[in-house]
């Protein structure tokens, strides 16, 4: 892939801080340097696919993106390992990093709304080798994420009925594939409905927790902050005394939260199939949900409850269900189990969509076989979706092994690949930021700009590096060595670097110089193709805070 310089001189085609009127913008596009159509400003790809995703679809998907099996099932382990305050701090810090990552990629996606998301941006603004390595890192991530969600959904069904798990694996796998092969509007409406259900459940269980806290449950026992006093706000993780044990508990909660937040940054992978993406993507990025749930759980469930650390995969070990049982509420488990099943199904659908668009983006930039660009009559990449359908068969590992072991393995693999992807996003964003600065491009000329940059990206990147390096720290503590834990925590790192340096060596690619980063051409394309103005909200619609 060749990335050419789009500017003759930073002073030859200035974009000033003042707001340009329409005539000036048009003059600037006409008189400016010619664009390299292979890279900058070439938006012909958006004509190949259908714009079936509306603003409300991606906003709701982003809003409910952190409400899945990671929150409903895995949050209990965070409380048992870290304590209520430790889990809250861990999820809060990781959530803040996830928010910065999402805002950063949304800024880039608003300027370059092409399918593939970070796979395309890293190739344009850093190095095609980075695009290749992270693109296949994401393919690998989605390849294990889908089986993880199928495993979760299969085990959840066993809360009511126990039959051969291969049957449920097949059913859920086929359902996910069917939603992927259909027109993207169907996917959008399904996810919109699933998101509403998840949000309704999370609001409901938090209200339930609040009622239980004040003694409104059948046992009429007020709890308040009782469990923050005994057994306490923190846990001495691994039995290590003092502040070190408490700190390790919090650090473990931060790693645990990675799985819960994985995928929240994928709002740009189908940007070419989104209507008015330069407005819809930033609106979606501003919505992050779910932290209050960790706080409420820490009030109604003690960290030493044995059910929290015993993971079975069913609603019986969900911290929400444990809280209901302790308060004497009997009808909650089945309701929560049903919604968690739809949540796992929803996450699987999202992985099919995101994974296939990443593979499509790789193929469009000649970083994957061109066959993955083939579209069906609904304008979706059917060959890429078929490949993920084959990889769903990894879920059948649960037939001969315990589901909890497989789920733990897959969760660890997804968490590490998520960190690698976040780091790639932050590195790419910083290159984009300093590229604008080097070329004299004002941030006011972008479709949308995130405040407090680049400081929040630098802070988030440093924290991500620390989490990546220490992901398997437990294996190095005396008496806690585990081959499985060590491999799943670190195997992704050498694979990523092998892919990166192998591609650089074979293709002889170089890191793009800041002055050569193609930014101005995309800005010109943005000016030439303005999106229609948003319709003014009616009085009733102004009350809707979930989507705009």
Short mmCIF file of C-alpha atoms in Angstrom, two decimals, residues 283-467:
data_model
loop_
_atom_site.label_atom_id
_atom_site.label_comp_id
_atom_site.label_asym_id
_atom_site.label_seq_id
_atom_site.Cartn_x
_atom_site.Cartn_y
_atom_site.Cartn_z
CA UNK A 283 -23.19 10.79 19.38
CA UNK A 284 -22.75 7.08 20.00
CA UNK A 285 -19.29 7.53 21.52
CA UNK A 286 -20.63 9.81 24.24
CA UNK A 287 -22.74 7.05 25.75
CA UNK A 288 -21.16 4.65 28.26
CA UNK A 289 -23.34 2.76 30.69
CA UNK A 290 -23.17 0.33 33.60
CA UNK A 291 -20.76 1.56 36.30
CA UNK A 292 -23.56 2.23 38.78
CA UNK A 293 -24.33 -1.50 38.69
CA UNK A 294 -20.97 -2.40 40.25
CA UNK A 295 -21.60 0.09 43.07
CA UNK A 296 -25.08 -1.30 43.82
CA UNK A 297 -23.83 -4.89 43.70
CA UNK A 298 -21.17 -4.02 46.25
CA UNK A 299 -23.92 -2.91 48.63
CA UNK A 300 -26.14 -6.00 48.48
CA UNK A 301 -23.65 -8.89 48.12
CA UNK A 302 -20.75 -9.54 50.55
CA UNK A 303 -17.41 -10.21 48.89
CA UNK A 304 -16.98 -13.45 50.87
CA UNK A 305 -20.18 -15.06 49.55
CA UNK A 306 -18.94 -18.46 48.24
CA UNK A 307 -21.27 -18.30 45.21
CA UNK A 308 -19.41 -15.29 43.80
CA UNK A 309 -16.15 -17.15 43.24
CA UNK A 310 -17.83 -20.36 42.04
CA UNK A 311 -18.48 -19.75 38.35
CA UNK A 312 -21.05 -22.05 36.74
CA UNK A 313 -22.07 -19.79 33.86
CA UNK A 314 -25.75 -19.81 34.79
CA UNK A 315 -27.81 -17.07 36.39
CA UNK A 316 -27.51 -18.89 39.73
CA UNK A 317 -24.03 -17.42 40.19
CA UNK A 318 -24.86 -13.96 38.84
CA UNK A 319 -24.30 -11.42 41.65
CA UNK A 320 -27.71 -9.91 40.87
CA UNK A 321 -29.38 -13.29 41.46
CA UNK A 322 -27.36 -13.92 44.61
CA UNK A 323 -28.53 -10.57 45.98
CA UNK A 324 -32.17 -11.47 45.19
CA UNK A 325 -31.86 -14.88 46.85
CA UNK A 326 -30.30 -13.41 49.99
CA UNK A 327 -33.23 -11.00 50.20
CA UNK A 328 -35.80 -13.78 49.64
CA UNK A 329 -36.93 -12.70 46.14
CA UNK A 330 -37.74 -15.84 44.11
CA UNK A 331 -38.83 -14.72 40.63
CA UNK A 332 -35.70 -12.81 39.62
CA UNK A 333 -33.33 -15.64 38.53
CA UNK A 334 -35.38 -16.80 35.53
CA UNK A 335 -35.96 -13.24 34.32
CA UNK A 336 -32.27 -12.39 34.56
CA UNK A 337 -31.28 -15.68 32.92
CA UNK A 338 -33.57 -15.01 29.95
CA UNK A 339 -32.18 -11.52 29.36
CA UNK A 340 -28.57 -12.69 29.75
CA UNK A 341 -29.22 -15.28 27.03
CA UNK A 342 -30.39 -12.52 24.67
CA UNK A 343 -27.34 -10.51 25.76
CA UNK A 344 -24.99 -13.36 24.80
CA UNK A 345 -26.85 -13.75 21.49
CA UNK A 346 -26.59 -9.99 20.93
CA UNK A 347 -22.84 -10.01 21.63
CA UNK A 348 -22.40 -12.90 19.21
CA UNK A 349 -24.29 -10.98 16.51
CA UNK A 350 -22.07 -7.95 17.14
CA UNK A 351 -18.93 -10.08 16.82
CA UNK A 352 -20.15 -11.48 13.49
CA UNK A 353 -20.77 -7.96 12.19
CA UNK A 354 -17.54 -6.44 13.52
CA UNK A 355 -15.34 -9.39 12.59
CA UNK A 356 -16.63 -9.59 9.03
CA UNK A 357 -16.23 -5.82 8.49
CA UNK A 358 -12.68 -5.90 9.82
CA UNK A 359 -11.85 -8.74 7.42
CA UNK A 360 -13.58 -6.82 4.62
CA UNK A 361 -11.50 -3.72 5.46
CA UNK A 362 -8.29 -5.77 5.43
CA UNK A 363 -9.18 -7.21 2.03
CA UNK A 364 -10.02 -3.76 0.62
CA UNK A 365 -6.49 -2.63 1.53
CA UNK A 366 -4.92 -5.87 0.14
CA UNK A 367 -3.99 -7.08 3.65
CA UNK A 368 -6.20 -10.15 3.30
CA UNK A 369 -7.34 -12.24 0.29
CA UNK A 370 -9.59 -10.19 -2.00
CA UNK A 371 -12.25 -12.88 -1.85
CA UNK A 372 -13.33 -11.42 1.51
CA UNK A 373 -14.60 -8.29 -0.29
CA UNK A 374 -17.33 -10.29 -2.05
CA UNK A 375 -20.83 -9.06 -1.17
CA UNK A 376 -24.15 -10.88 -1.40
CA UNK A 377 -27.44 -9.46 -2.71
CA UNK A 378 -27.91 -7.68 0.64
CA UNK A 379 -24.50 -5.95 0.27
CA UNK A 380 -22.91 -7.76 3.21
CA UNK A 381 -19.51 -9.58 3.01
CA UNK A 382 -20.80 -13.15 2.91
CA UNK A 383 -17.42 -14.87 2.45
CA UNK A 384 -16.02 -13.18 5.58
CA UNK A 385 -19.13 -14.14 7.56
CA UNK A 386 -18.84 -17.74 6.34
CA UNK A 387 -15.27 -17.93 7.63
CA UNK A 388 -16.43 -16.89 11.10
CA UNK A 389 -19.19 -19.47 10.87
CA UNK A 390 -16.53 -22.16 10.50
CA UNK A 391 -14.60 -20.77 13.48
CA UNK A 392 -17.74 -20.91 15.63
CA UNK A 393 -17.07 -24.64 15.81
CA UNK A 394 -14.55 -23.87 18.57
CA UNK A 395 -17.58 -23.74 20.85
CA UNK A 396 -17.95 -27.51 20.47
CA UNK A 397 -14.90 -27.84 22.73
CA UNK A 398 -17.38 -27.59 25.61
CA UNK A 399 -18.83 -30.96 24.66
CA UNK A 400 -15.68 -32.72 25.86
CA UNK A 401 -14.56 -30.18 28.46
CA UNK A 402 -16.20 -28.20 31.22
CA UNK A 403 -17.80 -25.00 29.95
CA UNK A 404 -16.32 -22.90 32.74
CA UNK A 405 -12.73 -23.82 31.80
CA UNK A 406 -13.33 -23.07 28.12
CA UNK A 407 -15.09 -19.79 28.97
CA UNK A 408 -12.19 -18.71 31.21
CA UNK A 409 -9.64 -19.45 28.49
CA UNK A 410 -11.60 -17.61 25.82
CA UNK A 411 -12.23 -14.67 28.16
CA UNK A 412 -8.50 -14.28 28.89
CA UNK A 413 -7.65 -14.43 25.18
CA UNK A 414 -10.27 -11.79 24.34
CA UNK A 415 -9.08 -9.49 27.15
CA UNK A 416 -5.46 -9.45 25.93
CA UNK A 417 -6.40 -8.94 22.27
CA UNK A 418 -8.69 -6.10 23.43
CA UNK A 419 -5.73 -4.39 25.14
CA UNK A 420 -3.61 -4.74 22.00
CA UNK A 421 -6.41 -3.21 19.93
CA UNK A 422 -6.86 -0.32 22.40
CA UNK A 423 -3.13 0.40 22.26
CA UNK A 424 -3.25 0.42 18.46
CA UNK A 425 -6.17 2.85 18.52
CA UNK A 426 -4.37 5.20 20.92
CA UNK A 427 -1.07 5.08 18.99
CA UNK A 428 -2.93 5.76 15.74
CA UNK A 429 -4.90 8.61 17.28
CA UNK A 430 -1.76 10.27 18.65
CA UNK A 431 -0.13 10.03 15.21
CA UNK A 432 -3.28 11.55 13.71
CA UNK A 433 -3.28 14.34 16.33
CA UNK A 434 0.38 15.24 15.85
CA UNK A 435 -0.02 14.90 12.08
CA UNK A 436 -2.69 17.60 12.17
CA UNK A 437 -0.40 19.74 14.32
CA UNK A 438 2.58 19.24 12.01
CA UNK A 439 0.58 20.13 8.90
CA UNK A 440 -1.03 23.19 10.49
CA UNK A 441 -4.53 21.70 10.37
CA UNK A 442 -6.88 23.18 12.94
CA UNK A 443 -8.95 20.76 15.00
CA UNK A 444 -11.91 23.06 14.34
CA UNK A 445 -11.83 21.92 10.71
CA UNK A 446 -12.55 18.30 11.74
CA UNK A 447 -16.13 16.96 11.78
CA UNK A 448 -15.75 16.37 15.53
CA UNK A 449 -12.86 16.83 17.97
CA UNK A 450 -12.46 15.30 21.44
CA UNK A 451 -11.48 17.73 24.25
CA UNK A 452 -8.45 17.28 26.55
CA UNK A 453 -6.40 15.61 23.83
CA UNK A 454 -3.67 14.41 23.60
CA UNK A 455 -3.27 14.17 27.39
CA UNK A 456 -6.06 11.67 28.03
CA UNK A 457 -4.78 9.43 25.22
CA UNK A 458 -1.24 9.45 26.62
CA UNK A 459 -2.48 8.58 30.13
CA UNK A 460 -4.71 5.80 28.79
CA UNK A 461 -1.92 4.36 26.65
CA UNK A 462 0.48 4.18 29.59
CA UNK A 463 -2.14 2.39 31.68
CA UNK A 464 -2.91 -0.05 28.84
CA UNK A 465 0.79 -0.92 28.53
CA UNK A 466 0.99 -1.61 32.28
CA UNK A 467 -2.12 -3.81 32.14
#
